[in-house]
Short mmCIF file of the C-alpha atoms (twelve columns), coordinates in Angstrom:
data_MODEL
# 
_entry.id   MODEL 
# 
loop_
_atom_site.group_PDB 
_atom_site.id 
_atom_site.type_symbol 
_atom_site.label_atom_id 
_atom_site.label_alt_id 
_atom_site.label_comp_id 
_atom_site.label_asym_id 
_atom_site.label_seq_id 
_atom_site.Cartn_x 
_atom_site.Cartn_y 
_atom_site.Cartn_z 
_atom_site.pdbx_PDB_model_num 
ATOM 1   C CA . MET A 1   25.620  5.339  -19.857 1 
ATOM 2   C CA . LYS A 2   25.911  9.015  -18.907 1 
ATOM 3   C CA . VAL A 3   23.373  11.084 -20.845 1 
ATOM 4   C CA . LEU A 4   23.071  14.876 -20.873 1 
ATOM 5   C CA . VAL A 5   19.449  15.858 -21.562 1 
ATOM 6   C CA . THR A 6   18.854  19.449 -22.650 1 
ATOM 7   C CA . GLY A 7   15.289  20.562 -21.962 1 
ATOM 8   C CA . GLY A 8   14.846  17.495 -19.802 1 
ATOM 9   C CA . ALA A 9   12.153  19.044 -17.600 1 
ATOM 10  C CA . GLY A 10  9.844   19.622 -20.567 1 
ATOM 11  C CA . TYR A 11  6.918   17.516 -21.717 1 
ATOM 12  C CA . ILE A 12  8.789   15.020 -23.894 1 
ATOM 13  C CA . GLY A 13  12.012  15.382 -21.934 1 
ATOM 14  C CA . SER A 14  10.460  14.407 -18.579 1 
ATOM 15  C CA . HIS A 15  8.881   11.258 -20.021 1 
ATOM 16  C CA . THR A 16  12.183  10.341 -21.665 1 
ATOM 17  C CA . LEU A 17  13.956  10.802 -18.325 1 
ATOM 18  C CA . VAL A 18  11.667  8.176  -16.796 1 
ATOM 19  C CA . ALA A 19  12.592  5.745  -19.568 1 
ATOM 20  C CA . LEU A 20  16.320  6.541  -19.323 1 
ATOM 21  C CA . LEU A 21  16.423  6.112  -15.554 1 
ATOM 22  C CA . ALA A 22  14.373  2.924  -15.706 1 
ATOM 23  C CA . ALA A 23  16.959  1.559  -18.169 1 
ATOM 24  C CA . GLY A 24  19.746  2.306  -15.688 1 
ATOM 25  C CA . HIS A 25  21.300  5.341  -17.348 1 
ATOM 26  C CA . GLU A 26  22.792  8.247  -15.393 1 
ATOM 27  C CA . VAL A 27  21.346  11.595 -16.440 1 
ATOM 28  C CA . CYS A 28  22.146  15.275 -16.162 1 
ATOM 29  C CA . VAL A 29  19.367  17.708 -17.074 1 
ATOM 30  C CA . PHE A 30  20.261  21.091 -18.577 1 
ATOM 31  C CA . ASP A 31  17.170  23.314 -18.495 1 
ATOM 32  C CA . ASN A 32  16.275  26.964 -17.872 1 
ATOM 33  C CA . PHE A 33  12.601  26.167 -17.030 1 
ATOM 34  C CA . SER A 34  11.371  28.779 -19.529 1 
ATOM 35  C CA . ASN A 35  8.642   26.396 -20.685 1 
ATOM 36  C CA . SER A 36  8.777   23.738 -17.984 1 
ATOM 37  C CA . SER A 37  8.667   23.275 -14.222 1 
ATOM 38  C CA . PRO A 38  11.078  21.946 -11.589 1 
ATOM 39  C CA . VAL A 39  8.049   20.049 -10.255 1 
ATOM 40  C CA . ALA A 40  8.325   17.741 -13.283 1 
ATOM 41  C CA . LEU A 41  11.808  16.677 -12.178 1 
ATOM 42  C CA . ALA A 42  10.582  16.109 -8.629  1 
ATOM 43  C CA . ARG A 43  7.828   13.880 -10.040 1 
ATOM 44  C CA . VAL A 44  10.365  11.959 -12.170 1 
ATOM 45  C CA . ARG A 45  12.463  11.352 -9.052  1 
ATOM 46  C CA . GLN A 46  9.303   10.129 -7.302  1 
ATOM 47  C CA . LEU A 47  8.437   7.762  -10.159 1 
ATOM 48  C CA . THR A 48  11.924  6.293  -10.568 1 
ATOM 49  C CA . ASN A 49  13.401  6.585  -7.066  1 
ATOM 50  C CA . ARG A 50  16.531  7.837  -8.812  1 
ATOM 51  C CA . ASP A 51  18.464  11.069 -8.468  1 
ATOM 52  C CA . ILE A 52  18.847  13.540 -11.322 1 
ATOM 53  C CA . ARG A 53  21.726  15.943 -11.701 1 
ATOM 54  C CA . LEU A 54  20.481  19.410 -12.710 1 
ATOM 55  C CA . VAL A 55  22.161  22.397 -14.307 1 
ATOM 56  C CA . GLU A 56  19.726  25.320 -14.421 1 
ATOM 57  C CA . ALA A 57  20.914  27.403 -17.364 1 
ATOM 58  C CA . ASP A 58  20.095  28.457 -20.929 1 
ATOM 59  C CA . ILE A 59  21.544  26.834 -24.050 1 
ATOM 60  C CA . CYS A 60  22.285  30.355 -25.281 1 
ATOM 61  C CA . ASN A 61  24.848  30.476 -22.471 1 
ATOM 62  C CA . GLY A 62  27.793  28.772 -24.128 1 
ATOM 63  C CA . ASP A 63  29.975  28.989 -21.025 1 
ATOM 64  C CA . ALA A 64  27.368  27.209 -18.899 1 
ATOM 65  C CA . LEU A 65  27.041  24.453 -21.493 1 
ATOM 66  C CA . MET A 66  30.814  24.083 -21.716 1 
ATOM 67  C CA . GLN A 67  31.084  23.765 -17.947 1 
ATOM 68  C CA . ALA A 68  28.210  21.261 -17.771 1 
ATOM 69  C CA . THR A 69  29.656  18.959 -20.435 1 
ATOM 70  C CA . THR A 70  33.237  19.081 -19.195 1 
ATOM 71  C CA . GLU A 71  32.153  18.353 -15.606 1 
ATOM 72  C CA . PHE A 72  29.577  15.642 -16.389 1 
ATOM 73  C CA . ARG A 73  31.500  14.105 -19.328 1 
ATOM 74  C CA . PRO A 74  28.438  12.585 -21.043 1 
ATOM 75  C CA . ASP A 75  28.636  9.554  -23.305 1 
ATOM 76  C CA . ALA A 76  25.696  10.933 -25.303 1 
ATOM 77  C CA . VAL A 77  23.371  13.925 -25.495 1 
ATOM 78  C CA . ILE A 78  19.623  14.029 -26.084 1 
ATOM 79  C CA . HIS A 79  18.801  17.532 -27.307 1 
ATOM 80  C CA . PHE A 80  15.228  18.662 -26.570 1 
ATOM 81  C CA . ALA A 81  15.850  22.295 -25.580 1 
ATOM 82  C CA . GLY A 82  14.256  24.777 -27.969 1 
ATOM 83  C CA . LEU A 83  11.338  27.090 -28.564 1 
ATOM 84  C CA . LYS A 84  8.452   25.401 -30.364 1 
ATOM 85  C CA . ALA A 85  5.421   27.650 -30.995 1 
ATOM 86  C CA . VAL A 86  4.781   28.056 -34.719 1 
ATOM 87  C CA . GLY A 87  2.835   31.314 -34.364 1 
ATOM 88  C CA . GLU A 88  5.378   32.885 -32.039 1 
ATOM 89  C CA . SER A 89  8.187   31.932 -34.416 1 
ATOM 90  C CA . SER A 90  6.544   33.988 -37.168 1 
ATOM 91  C CA . GLU A 91  6.098   36.962 -34.827 1 
ATOM 92  C CA . ASN A 92  9.639   36.793 -33.421 1 
ATOM 93  C CA . PRO A 93  11.869  34.827 -35.809 1 
ATOM 94  C CA . LEU A 94  15.144  36.207 -34.454 1 
ATOM 95  C CA . LEU A 95  14.336  34.768 -31.022 1 
ATOM 96  C CA . TYR A 96  13.863  31.347 -32.606 1 
ATOM 97  C CA . TYR A 97  17.060  31.467 -34.642 1 
ATOM 98  C CA . ALA A 98  19.043  32.718 -31.637 1 
ATOM 99  C CA . ASN A 99  17.670  30.034 -29.323 1 
ATOM 100 C CA . ASN A 100 17.205  26.997 -31.541 1 
ATOM 101 C CA . VAL A 101 20.087  27.414 -33.998 1 
ATOM 102 C CA . ALA A 102 22.721  29.355 -32.049 1 
ATOM 103 C CA . GLY A 103 21.900  27.311 -28.928 1 
ATOM 104 C CA . SER A 104 22.558  24.115 -30.877 1 
ATOM 105 C CA . VAL A 105 25.887  25.499 -32.108 1 
ATOM 106 C CA . ASN A 106 26.805  26.116 -28.461 1 
ATOM 107 C CA . LEU A 107 25.803  22.579 -27.553 1 
ATOM 108 C CA . LEU A 108 27.854  20.922 -30.286 1 
ATOM 109 C CA . ALA A 109 30.886  23.026 -29.356 1 
ATOM 110 C CA . ALA A 110 30.474  21.988 -25.729 1 
ATOM 111 C CA . MET A 111 30.174  18.354 -26.780 1 
ATOM 112 C CA . ASP A 112 33.427  18.685 -28.721 1 
ATOM 113 C CA . ALA A 113 35.133  20.093 -25.640 1 
ATOM 114 C CA . ALA A 114 33.985  17.055 -23.657 1 
ATOM 115 C CA . GLU A 115 34.885  14.671 -26.495 1 
ATOM 116 C CA . CYS A 116 31.267  13.510 -26.731 1 
ATOM 117 C CA . HIS A 117 30.194  12.717 -30.278 1 
ATOM 118 C CA . ARG A 118 26.790  11.049 -29.924 1 
ATOM 119 C CA . ILE A 119 23.563  13.023 -30.162 1 
ATOM 120 C CA . ILE A 120 19.843  12.313 -30.453 1 
ATOM 121 C CA . PHE A 121 18.071  15.405 -31.766 1 
ATOM 122 C CA . SER A 122 14.454  16.387 -31.209 1 
ATOM 123 C CA . SER A 123 13.383  17.410 -34.714 1 
ATOM 124 C CA . SER A 124 9.874   17.717 -36.116 1 
ATOM 125 C CA . ALA A 125 7.680   16.651 -39.021 1 
ATOM 126 C CA . THR A 126 7.168   20.408 -39.465 1 
ATOM 127 C CA . VAL A 127 10.319  20.342 -41.602 1 
ATOM 128 C CA . TYR A 128 8.378   18.628 -44.407 1 
ATOM 129 C CA . GLY A 129 5.968   21.507 -45.000 1 
ATOM 130 C CA . ARG A 130 3.103   20.792 -47.369 1 
ATOM 131 C CA . ALA A 131 2.763   17.178 -48.416 1 
ATOM 132 C CA . GLN A 132 3.770   16.312 -51.955 1 
ATOM 133 C CA . TYR A 133 2.588   12.789 -51.139 1 
ATOM 134 C CA . LEU A 134 1.455   10.780 -48.111 1 
ATOM 135 C CA . PRO A 135 2.527   9.202  -45.925 1 
ATOM 136 C CA . PHE A 136 5.561   11.375 -45.275 1 
ATOM 137 C CA . ASP A 137 8.685   9.246  -45.561 1 
ATOM 138 C CA . GLU A 138 12.219  10.363 -44.767 1 
ATOM 139 C CA . GLN A 139 12.921  11.007 -48.463 1 
ATOM 140 C CA . HIS A 140 10.098  13.558 -48.742 1 
ATOM 141 C CA . PRO A 141 11.464  16.994 -49.704 1 
ATOM 142 C CA . VAL A 142 12.046  19.361 -46.779 1 
ATOM 143 C CA . HIS A 143 10.238  22.683 -47.268 1 
ATOM 144 C CA . PRO A 144 9.213   24.117 -43.868 1 
ATOM 145 C CA . THR A 145 6.623   26.884 -44.048 1 
ATOM 146 C CA . ASN A 146 7.421   28.777 -40.826 1 
ATOM 147 C CA . PRO A 147 10.497  29.943 -38.904 1 
ATOM 148 C CA . TYR A 148 10.108  27.238 -36.251 1 
ATOM 149 C CA . GLY A 149 10.243  24.510 -38.886 1 
ATOM 150 C CA . ARG A 150 13.144  26.220 -40.624 1 
ATOM 151 C CA . THR A 151 15.171  26.277 -37.391 1 
ATOM 152 C CA . LYS A 152 14.631  22.521 -37.037 1 
ATOM 153 C CA . ALA A 153 15.726  21.934 -40.641 1 
ATOM 154 C CA . ILE A 154 18.808  24.131 -40.153 1 
ATOM 155 C CA . VAL A 155 19.830  22.301 -36.980 1 
ATOM 156 C CA . GLU A 156 19.462  18.989 -38.812 1 
ATOM 157 C CA . GLU A 157 21.919  20.265 -41.448 1 
ATOM 158 C CA . LEU A 158 24.182  21.626 -38.727 1 
ATOM 159 C CA . ILE A 159 24.344  18.222 -37.049 1 
ATOM 160 C CA . ARG A 160 25.002  16.497 -40.385 1 
ATOM 161 C CA . ASP A 161 27.966  18.799 -41.036 1 
ATOM 162 C CA . TRP A 162 29.229  18.344 -37.473 1 
ATOM 163 C CA . ALA A 163 28.950  14.552 -37.745 1 
ATOM 164 C CA . ALA A 164 30.769  14.551 -41.096 1 
ATOM 165 C CA . ALA A 165 33.664  16.410 -39.458 1 
ATOM 166 C CA . HIS A 166 34.015  13.718 -36.759 1 
ATOM 167 C CA . PRO A 167 34.678  10.199 -38.098 1 
ATOM 168 C CA . THR A 168 33.437  8.596  -34.863 1 
ATOM 169 C CA . ALA A 169 30.265  10.705 -34.503 1 
ATOM 170 C CA . SER A 170 26.795  9.209  -34.395 1 
ATOM 171 C CA . ALA A 171 23.598  11.222 -34.700 1 
ATOM 172 C CA . VAL A 172 19.926  10.273 -34.911 1 
ATOM 173 C CA . LEU A 173 17.522  13.035 -35.942 1 
ATOM 174 C CA . LEU A 174 14.024  12.117 -34.796 1 
ATOM 175 C CA . ARG A 175 11.203  13.833 -36.686 1 
ATOM 176 C CA . TYR A 176 8.219   13.764 -34.319 1 
ATOM 177 C CA . PHE A 177 4.656   13.924 -35.534 1 
ATOM 178 C CA . ASN A 178 2.074   14.851 -32.830 1 
ATOM 179 C CA . PRO A 179 3.026   13.774 -29.288 1 
ATOM 180 C CA . VAL A 180 0.092   13.499 -26.870 1 
ATOM 181 C CA . GLY A 181 -0.901  11.698 -23.689 1 
ATOM 182 C CA . ALA A 182 0.895   11.359 -20.371 1 
ATOM 183 C CA . HIS A 183 2.571   8.889  -18.057 1 
ATOM 184 C CA . ASP A 184 0.092   6.323  -16.707 1 
ATOM 185 C CA . SER A 185 0.743   7.471  -13.145 1 
ATOM 186 C CA . GLY A 186 -0.827  10.861 -13.868 1 
ATOM 187 C CA . LEU A 187 2.188   12.502 -12.199 1 
ATOM 188 C CA . ILE A 188 3.751   13.995 -15.329 1 
ATOM 189 C CA . GLY A 189 2.119   15.277 -18.494 1 
ATOM 190 C CA . GLU A 190 1.743   18.191 -20.880 1 
ATOM 191 C CA . ASP A 191 1.429   21.571 -19.176 1 
ATOM 192 C CA . PRO A 192 1.388   24.312 -21.847 1 
ATOM 193 C CA . ARG A 193 1.834   27.924 -20.859 1 
ATOM 194 C CA . ASP A 194 -1.056  30.232 -21.810 1 
ATOM 195 C CA . ILE A 195 -3.475  29.001 -24.528 1 
ATOM 196 C CA . PRO A 196 -2.475  25.535 -25.792 1 
ATOM 197 C CA . ASN A 197 -1.110  25.453 -29.341 1 
ATOM 198 C CA . ASN A 198 -2.027  21.806 -29.814 1 
ATOM 199 C CA . LEU A 199 -5.361  20.014 -29.951 1 
ATOM 200 C CA . MET A 200 -5.266  17.465 -27.129 1 
ATOM 201 C CA . PRO A 201 -4.207  19.774 -24.272 1 
ATOM 202 C CA . PHE A 202 -6.950  22.170 -25.387 1 
ATOM 203 C CA . VAL A 203 -9.500  19.340 -25.342 1 
ATOM 204 C CA . ALA A 204 -8.198  18.297 -21.903 1 
ATOM 205 C CA . GLN A 205 -8.660  21.808 -20.541 1 
ATOM 206 C CA . VAL A 206 -12.221 21.920 -21.868 1 
ATOM 207 C CA . ALA A 207 -12.933 18.511 -20.298 1 
ATOM 208 C CA . VAL A 208 -11.669 19.656 -16.914 1 
ATOM 209 C CA . GLY A 209 -13.514 22.974 -17.062 1 
ATOM 210 C CA . ARG A 210 -10.601 25.357 -17.579 1 
ATOM 211 C CA . ARG A 211 -12.026 26.355 -20.977 1 
ATOM 212 C CA . THR A 212 -15.642 26.505 -22.121 1 
ATOM 213 C CA . SER A 213 -15.510 24.903 -25.567 1 
ATOM 214 C CA . LEU A 214 -13.322 23.683 -28.392 1 
ATOM 215 C CA . ALA A 215 -13.100 25.362 -31.799 1 
ATOM 216 C CA . ILE A 216 -12.790 22.861 -34.655 1 
ATOM 217 C CA . PHE A 217 -11.142 24.729 -37.516 1 
ATOM 218 C CA . GLY A 218 -12.876 23.452 -40.639 1 
ATOM 219 C CA . ASP A 219 -15.134 20.472 -41.285 1 
ATOM 220 C CA . ASP A 220 -14.950 20.431 -45.085 1 
ATOM 221 C CA . TYR A 221 -11.586 18.762 -45.623 1 
ATOM 222 C CA . ASN A 222 -11.261 15.659 -47.780 1 
ATOM 223 C CA . THR A 223 -11.093 13.288 -44.800 1 
ATOM 224 C CA . ARG A 224 -13.409 10.669 -43.267 1 
ATOM 225 C CA . ASP A 225 -15.476 13.245 -41.385 1 
ATOM 226 C CA . GLY A 226 -14.319 16.530 -42.913 1 
ATOM 227 C CA . THR A 227 -11.996 17.495 -40.050 1 
ATOM 228 C CA . GLY A 228 -8.203  17.619 -40.168 1 
ATOM 229 C CA . GLU A 229 -6.317  14.349 -39.756 1 
ATOM 230 C CA . ARG A 230 -3.012  14.054 -37.882 1 
ATOM 231 C CA . ASP A 231 -0.637  11.322 -36.714 1 
ATOM 232 C CA . TYR A 232 -0.867  11.370 -32.901 1 
ATOM 233 C CA . ILE A 233 1.762   9.420  -30.983 1 
ATOM 234 C CA . HIS A 234 1.720   8.587  -27.279 1 
ATOM 235 C CA . VAL A 235 4.506   10.428 -25.469 1 
ATOM 236 C CA . VAL A 236 5.540   7.188  -23.728 1 
ATOM 237 C CA . ASP A 237 6.037   5.546  -27.141 1 
ATOM 238 C CA . LEU A 238 8.034   8.607  -28.165 1 
ATOM 239 C CA . ALA A 239 10.194  8.342  -25.034 1 
ATOM 240 C CA . ASN A 240 10.923  4.721  -25.877 1 
ATOM 241 C CA . ALA A 241 11.926  5.770  -29.396 1 
ATOM 242 C CA . HIS A 242 14.683  7.887  -27.827 1 
ATOM 243 C CA . LEU A 243 16.006  4.855  -25.964 1 
ATOM 244 C CA . ALA A 244 15.978  2.863  -29.196 1 
ATOM 245 C CA . ALA A 245 17.808  5.691  -30.976 1 
ATOM 246 C CA . LEU A 246 20.360  5.870  -28.168 1 
ATOM 247 C CA . ASP A 247 21.012  2.141  -28.480 1 
ATOM 248 C CA . TYR A 248 21.327  2.433  -32.257 1 
ATOM 249 C CA . SER A 249 23.787  5.327  -31.985 1 
ATOM 250 C CA . GLU A 250 26.092  3.102  -29.921 1 
ATOM 251 C CA . LYS A 251 26.587  0.676  -32.812 1 
ATOM 252 C CA . GLY A 252 28.921  2.976  -34.722 1 
ATOM 253 C CA . PRO A 253 29.216  6.185  -36.742 1 
ATOM 254 C CA . CYS A 254 25.980  7.299  -38.379 1 
ATOM 255 C CA . CYS A 255 23.772  10.253 -39.162 1 
ATOM 256 C CA . GLU A 256 20.210  9.143  -39.735 1 
ATOM 257 C CA . VAL A 257 16.874  10.928 -39.902 1 
ATOM 258 C CA . VAL A 258 13.938  8.857  -38.632 1 
ATOM 259 C CA . ASN A 259 10.193  9.575  -38.493 1 
ATOM 260 C CA . VAL A 260 8.506   8.925  -35.156 1 
ATOM 261 C CA . GLY A 261 4.767   8.418  -35.554 1 
ATOM 262 C CA . THR A 262 2.168   5.675  -35.676 1 
ATOM 263 C CA . GLY A 263 1.602   5.717  -39.431 1 
ATOM 264 C CA . ARG A 264 -2.120  6.298  -38.850 1 
ATOM 265 C CA . GLY A 265 -4.164  9.474  -39.035 1 
ATOM 266 C CA . ILE A 266 -6.774  10.461 -36.434 1 
ATOM 267 C CA . THR A 267 -9.272  13.223 -37.255 1 
ATOM 268 C CA . VAL A 268 -10.249 15.997 -34.850 1 
ATOM 269 C CA . LYS A 269 -13.712 14.531 -34.366 1 
ATOM 270 C CA . GLU A 270 -12.266 11.054 -33.756 1 
ATOM 271 C CA . LEU A 271 -9.903  12.440 -31.121 1 
ATOM 272 C CA . VAL A 272 -12.722 14.337 -29.399 1 
ATOM 273 C CA . ALA A 273 -14.891 11.195 -29.362 1 
ATOM 274 C CA . ALA A 274 -12.019 9.188  -27.849 1 
ATOM 275 C CA . TYR A 275 -11.508 11.858 -25.189 1 
ATOM 276 C CA . GLU A 276 -15.205 11.804 -24.345 1 
ATOM 277 C CA . ARG A 277 -14.932 8.047  -23.825 1 
ATOM 278 C CA . ALA A 278 -11.905 8.562  -21.578 1 
ATOM 279 C CA . CYS A 279 -13.380 11.261 -19.363 1 
ATOM 280 C CA . GLY A 280 -17.059 10.267 -19.476 1 
ATOM 281 C CA . ARG A 281 -18.045 13.848 -20.305 1 
ATOM 282 C CA . ASN A 282 -19.301 15.760 -23.293 1 
ATOM 283 C CA . ILE A 283 -16.695 18.033 -24.919 1 
ATOM 284 C CA . PRO A 284 -18.525 21.171 -26.167 1 
ATOM 285 C CA . ALA A 285 -17.256 22.100 -29.635 1 
ATOM 286 C CA . GLN A 286 -18.119 24.529 -32.409 1 
ATOM 287 C CA . ILE A 287 -17.077 24.511 -36.040 1 
ATOM 288 C CA . ALA A 288 -14.925 27.508 -36.955 1 
ATOM 289 C CA . PRO A 289 -13.422 28.611 -40.291 1 
ATOM 290 C CA . ARG A 290 -10.290 26.874 -41.520 1 
ATOM 291 C CA . ARG A 291 -7.004  28.358 -40.312 1 
ATOM 292 C CA . PRO A 292 -4.541  29.592 -42.935 1 
ATOM 293 C CA . GLY A 293 -1.830  27.017 -43.557 1 
ATOM 294 C CA . ASP A 294 -3.685  24.021 -42.172 1 
ATOM 295 C CA . VAL A 295 -3.686  20.897 -44.331 1 
ATOM 296 C CA . ALA A 296 -6.202  18.082 -44.579 1 
ATOM 297 C CA . SER A 297 -3.946  15.181 -43.594 1 
ATOM 298 C CA . SER A 298 -0.487  14.480 -42.223 1 
ATOM 299 C CA . TYR A 299 0.851   11.107 -41.130 1 
ATOM 300 C CA . ALA A 300 4.151   9.254  -41.087 1 
ATOM 301 C CA . ALA A 301 5.737   6.406  -42.924 1 
ATOM 302 C CA . THR A 302 7.249   4.400  -40.068 1 
ATOM 303 C CA . ALA A 303 9.091   1.527  -41.769 1 
ATOM 304 C CA . LYS A 304 12.533  3.076  -41.236 1 
ATOM 305 C CA . ALA A 305 12.061  3.385  -37.470 1 
ATOM 306 C CA . GLU A 306 11.118  -0.284 -37.269 1 
ATOM 307 C CA . ARG A 307 13.927  -1.425 -39.562 1 
ATOM 308 C CA . LEU A 308 16.706  0.762  -38.160 1 
ATOM 309 C CA . LEU A 309 15.775  1.181  -34.501 1 
ATOM 310 C CA . GLY A 310 13.618  -1.896 -33.933 1 
ATOM 311 C CA . TRP A 311 10.929  0.450  -32.641 1 
ATOM 312 C CA . ARG A 312 7.245   0.840  -33.367 1 
ATOM 313 C CA . ALA A 313 4.409   2.648  -31.609 1 
ATOM 314 C CA . ALA A 314 2.393   0.385  -29.329 1 
ATOM 315 C CA . LEU A 315 -0.284  2.622  -27.750 1 
ATOM 316 C CA . ASP A 316 -3.553  3.642  -29.425 1 
ATOM 317 C CA . ILE A 317 -5.728  6.762  -29.293 1 
ATOM 318 C CA . ASP A 318 -7.756  5.456  -26.339 1 
ATOM 319 C CA . ALA A 319 -4.581  4.968  -24.301 1 
ATOM 320 C CA . MET A 320 -3.459  8.467  -25.285 1 
ATOM 321 C CA . CYS A 321 -6.731  10.051 -24.163 1 
ATOM 322 C CA . THR A 322 -7.083  7.983  -20.981 1 
ATOM 323 C CA . SER A 323 -3.588  8.916  -19.808 1 
ATOM 324 C CA . SER A 324 -4.105  12.570 -20.740 1 
ATOM 325 C CA . TRP A 325 -7.341  12.687 -18.751 1 
ATOM 326 C CA . ARG A 326 -5.700  11.042 -15.735 1 
ATOM 327 C CA . TRP A 327 -2.956  13.693 -15.808 1 
ATOM 328 C CA . GLN A 328 -5.292  16.655 -16.377 1 
ATOM 329 C CA . SER A 329 -7.951  15.603 -13.865 1 
ATOM 330 C CA . ASN A 330 -5.299  15.047 -11.185 1 
ATOM 331 C CA . ASN A 331 -3.509  18.301 -12.053 1 
ATOM 332 C CA . ILE A 332 -6.211  20.738 -13.128 1 
ATOM 333 C CA . GLU A 333 -3.778  23.647 -13.275 1 
ATOM 334 C CA . GLY A 334 -0.874  21.469 -14.430 1 
ATOM 335 C CA . TYR A 335 2.308   21.783 -12.391 1 
ATOM 336 C CA . GLY A 336 0.946   25.086 -11.082 1 
ATOM 337 C CA . ASP A 337 -1.513  23.265 -8.804  1 
ATOM 338 C CA . ALA A 338 -1.111  24.263 -5.153  1 
ATOM 339 C CA . SER A 339 -0.882  20.558 -4.380  1 
ATOM 340 C CA . ALA A 340 1.973   19.960 -6.825  1 
ATOM 341 C CA . GLY A 341 5.317   18.927 -5.508  1 
# 
């Protein structure tokens, strides 16, 4: 199958490329490298011994998208490209709407021009907002609390309307929980720009000496140890979920939203302890005040993914931390290492 992958050089995109190529698919990556590195694609080629077609351009460039789709003629699209920092989205909402929403409009128009009507969309559990009940299932009301989450919810609706207008269209909207970890080779992994927004890459940078200590925001939540609890999923499991979604989309017209998580919560302290086991080092940490907007617990109901896609997460927190440490210790400065390439 020919698959166009927007944002394919990114963290989740690069791991999904490995899975796609291993399954024998032909891929074309569309990426502007605004939050990724060409080194990731070189590493994917190294891992798979397969070539990757690349179009270096921005999804806000409708002409470039149109040219890419009409030349490559994909059978399906996996849409990762988008801005994803919650804090930044509140500071610059117009940037997020222009990139995430208008960029997705451009993509769907380009898909129409190429007569491609199958899409797997990278959505987020952020669309749920505050939990009315746990675990979050796909019927939970959608009330995102920040512009980033709202752009994801809007694009979901956009794809639903687009699919309804095309009788043969199939769409799977994957709502990720908290992707972590890295490929077992240590060649590709998460390489955030500036200060990490997420817990595990921050812990990894403390473990490797790039940062001095970890701030744990609140230890008085109603959880096992008082720290916040989240559903962490190994990025390799997440990549495999995209393959399962791609296979499902081939069965016929559909538009389905599916949670992608483990169904289990891990607290901050539990994650830090697992990382200490993985790296054999102490992770210095201090308790800090709660952050506004943080919740005690968030984890997924995963029955639909298993029933619909035949997929379930297989890797545990120790595998997540071990693979993350292998990546970070081999690439202390991420893809910016002088030795990268």
